[in-house]
CSV table of C-alpha atoms and ligand atoms in Angstrom, one decimal:
chain,number,residue,atom,x,y,z
D,1,MET,CA,8.4,-4.5,1.8
D,2,THR,CA,10.1,-2.3,4.4
D,3,ASP,CA,9.1,-1.6,8.0
D,4,LEU,CA,8.0,1.9,7.0
D,5,VAL,CA,4.3,2.8,7.9
D,6,TYR,CA,3.0,6.3,6.1
D,7,VAL,CA,0.4,8.1,8.1
D,8,LEU,CA,-1.4,10.1,5.6
D,9,ASN,CA,-4.1,13.0,6.7
D,10,GLY,CA,-6.1,14.9,5.2
D,11,PRO,CA,-8.4,18.6,5.0
D,12,ASN,CA,-8.2,20.1,8.7
D,13,LEU,CA,-6.5,18.2,10.6
D,14,ASN,CA,-3.8,20.5,11.0
D,15,LEU,CA,-5.9,22.1,13.1
D,16,LEU,CA,-6.9,19.0,15.5
D,17,GLY,CA,-6.6,20.1,19.3
D,18,VAL,CA,-8.5,23.6,18.9
D,19,ARG,CA,-10.9,22.1,15.9
D,20,GLU,CA,-14.0,20.8,17.2
D,21,PRO,CA,-12.4,19.3,20.3
D,22,ASP,CA,-15.8,17.8,21.5
D,23,ILE,CA,-16.0,15.7,18.5
D,24,TYR,CA,-11.9,15.5,17.9
D,25,GLY,CA,-10.5,15.8,20.9
D,26,HIS,CA,-7.7,17.8,22.5
D,27,ASP,CA,-4.6,15.8,20.9
D,28,THR,CA,-3.1,18.1,18.1
D,29,LEU,CA,-1.5,16.2,15.2
D,30,ASP,CA,2.0,16.4,16.8
D,31,ASP,CA,0.6,14.8,19.8
D,32,ILE,CA,-0.6,11.9,17.7
D,33,ALA,CA,2.4,11.5,15.9
D,34,GLY,CA,4.8,11.6,19.1
D,35,ALA,CA,2.6,8.9,20.3
D,36,LEU,CA,2.8,7.1,17.1
D,37,GLU,CA,6.6,7.4,17.2
D,38,ASP,CA,6.9,6.0,20.3
D,39,ARG,CA,4.7,3.0,19.7
D,40,ALA,CA,6.4,2.4,16.0
D,41,ARG,CA,9.8,1.8,18.0
D,42,GLU,CA,8.6,-0.6,19.9
D,43,LEU,CA,7.1,-2.2,17.4
D,44,GLY,CA,10.2,-1.9,15.2
D,45,LEU,CA,8.9,0.3,12.5
D,46,THR,CA,9.2,3.8,10.9
D,47,ILE,CA,6.7,6.3,10.5
D,48,ASP,CA,6.2,8.9,8.0
D,49,MET,CA,3.6,11.3,8.9
D,50,ARG,CA,2.5,13.9,6.9
D,51,GLN,CA,-1.0,16.3,6.3
D,52,SER,CA,-2.3,18.3,3.2
D,53,ASN,CA,-5.3,20.3,2.8
D,54,HIS,CA,-5.0,19.5,-0.8
D,55,GLU,CA,-6.4,15.7,-2.9
D,56,GLY,CA,-3.7,15.6,-5.4
D,57,HIS,CA,-1.3,15.5,-2.4
D,58,LEU,CA,-2.8,12.5,-0.9
D,59,VAL,CA,-3.2,10.9,-4.4
D,60,ASP,CA,0.9,11.5,-4.8
D,61,TRP,CA,1.8,10.3,-1.6
D,62,LEU,CA,-0.3,7.1,-1.9
D,63,HIS,CA,1.5,6.4,-5.5
D,64,GLU,CA,4.9,7.0,-3.0
D,65,ALA,CA,4.1,4.9,-0.5
D,66,GLN,CA,3.8,2.0,-3.2
D,67,ALA,CA,7.1,3.3,-4.8
D,68,HIS,CA,9.0,2.9,-1.5
D,69,ASP,CA,7.8,-0.4,-0.9
D,70,ALA,CA,6.3,0.3,2.8
D,71,ARG,CA,4.5,-1.7,4.3
D,72,ALA,CA,0.9,-0.2,4.7
D,73,VAL,CA,-0.5,3.4,4.6
D,74,LEU,CA,-2.9,4.5,7.6
D,75,LEU,CA,-5.0,7.2,5.9
D,76,ASN,CA,-7.6,9.7,7.6
D,77,ALA,CA,-8.6,11.4,4.2
D,78,ALA,CA,-11.1,13.5,6.8
D,79,ALA,CA,-13.7,15.3,4.2
D,80,PHE,CA,-12.4,13.5,1.3
D,81,THR,CA,-13.2,10.3,2.7
D,82,HIS,CA,-16.6,11.4,1.6
D,83,THR,CA,-16.1,12.6,-1.8
D,84,SER,CA,-13.0,11.7,-3.6
D,85,VAL,CA,-13.2,9.1,-6.6
D,86,ALA,CA,-9.2,10.2,-7.0
D,87,ILE,CA,-8.3,8.7,-3.5
D,88,HIS,CA,-10.7,5.9,-4.1
D,89,ASP,CA,-8.9,4.8,-7.4
D,90,ALA,CA,-5.4,5.7,-6.0
D,91,ILE,CA,-5.5,3.4,-3.4
D,92,LYS,CA,-7.1,0.7,-5.8
D,93,ALA,CA,-4.0,1.6,-8.1
D,94,ILE,CA,-1.5,0.2,-5.5
D,95,ARG,CA,-0.5,-2.8,-4.0
D,96,THR,CA,0.4,-1.3,-0.2
D,97,PRO,CA,-2.4,-1.9,2.2
D,98,VAL,CA,-4.1,1.0,3.0
D,99,ILE,CA,-5.9,1.2,6.8
D,100,GLU,CA,-9.2,3.5,7.0
D,101,VAL,CA,-8.5,5.7,10.1
D,102,HIS,CA,-10.9,8.3,11.6
D,103,LEU,CA,-10.8,9.6,15.0
D,104,SER,CA,-14.7,10.1,15.5
D,105,ASN,CA,-17.3,7.4,13.9
D,106,PRO,CA,-18.7,9.0,10.7
D,107,HIS,CA,-21.8,6.6,10.9
D,108,THR,CA,-23.2,8.2,14.1
D,109,ARG,CA,-22.8,11.7,12.0
D,110,GLU,CA,-24.6,13.7,9.5
D,111,ALA,CA,-25.7,11.3,6.7
D,112,PHE,CA,-23.3,12.8,4.2
D,113,ARG,CA,-20.5,11.0,6.4
D,114,HIS,CA,-21.9,7.9,6.1
D,115,VAL,CA,-20.3,6.8,2.5
D,116,SER,CA,-16.8,6.3,2.3
D,117,PHE,CA,-14.9,6.1,-1.1
D,118,VAL,CA,-11.9,5.4,1.3
D,119,GLY,CA,-13.6,2.4,2.9
D,120,ARG,CA,-14.7,0.8,-0.5
D,121,ALA,CA,-11.1,0.6,-1.3
D,122,ALA,CA,-8.9,0.0,1.9
D,123,LYS,CA,-8.1,-3.6,3.6
D,124,GLY,CA,-9.5,-2.4,6.5
D,125,SER,CA,-11.3,0.5,8.7
D,126,ILE,CA,-10.7,1.7,12.5
D,127,ALA,CA,-12.9,4.8,13.7
D,128,GLY,CA,-14.6,6.1,16.8
D,129,PHE,CA,-11.6,5.6,19.1
D,130,GLY,CA,-10.1,9.6,19.3
D,131,ALA,CA,-6.4,9.5,19.1
D,132,LEU,CA,-6.6,5.6,19.8
D,133,SER,CA,-8.1,4.9,16.3
D,134,TYR,CA,-4.7,5.9,14.7
D,135,GLN,CA,-2.5,3.1,17.5
D,136,LEU,CA,-5.0,0.6,16.6
D,137,ALA,CA,-4.5,0.9,13.0
D,138,LEU,CA,-0.7,1.3,13.5
D,139,GLU,CA,-1.2,-2.0,15.7
D,140,ALA,CA,-3.2,-3.9,12.7
D,141,ALA,CA,-0.1,-2.8,10.3
D,142,ALA,CA,2.4,-4.4,12.8
D,143,ARG,CA,0.6,-7.9,12.1
D,144,PHE,CA,0.5,-8.1,8.1
W,201,LIG,C1,-12.5,12.5,10.1
W,201,LIG,C2,-14.3,12.1,9.7
W,201,LIG,C3,-14.6,13.0,8.5
W,201,LIG,O1,-15.9,12.8,8.3
W,201,LIG,C4,-14.1,14.8,8.9
W,201,LIG,O2,-14.4,15.3,7.5
W,201,LIG,C5,-13.2,15.2,9.4
W,201,LIG,C6,-12.6,13.9,10.2
W,201,LIG,C7,-12.1,11.9,11.6
W,201,LIG,O3,-11.0,11.6,11.8
W,201,LIG,O4,-13.2,11.6,12.4
W,201,LIG,O5,-12.2,15.7,9.0
W,201,LIG,O6,-11.8,11.8,9.1
């Protein structure tokens, strides 16, 4: 196992900072990446942070995380969380532990967000703490 941690982000998260800031906060994805990189350095970890609006990219990157012997994947699959059997199956298909991450708490929102195909396959889930959710997931990954 390497010290590499993949941080994979799904659709619309490229718009963080301007997208519904009352729900998702004012931090951009670059802000989140910068803070994660700082903490990762302290923990002796390396971050590979990516975002895509396309489901298949997330599937490919999950496979890649295992091929590169990553320590963990932090995955905010965004809306695909609630729809994607393909991402669920990719998480099950790899041995690399996946931590589900959300800025908001989907359980307090619309009913269609209460189902998580990611959560059913992930090692654990962290949601509802805004940008801090990513930091908390990284702390967990550092302790594997
Ligand atoms: C989200 C929650 C999802 O329900 C939503 O579709 C997102 C963002 C979050 O980080 O709170 O796009 O994953």
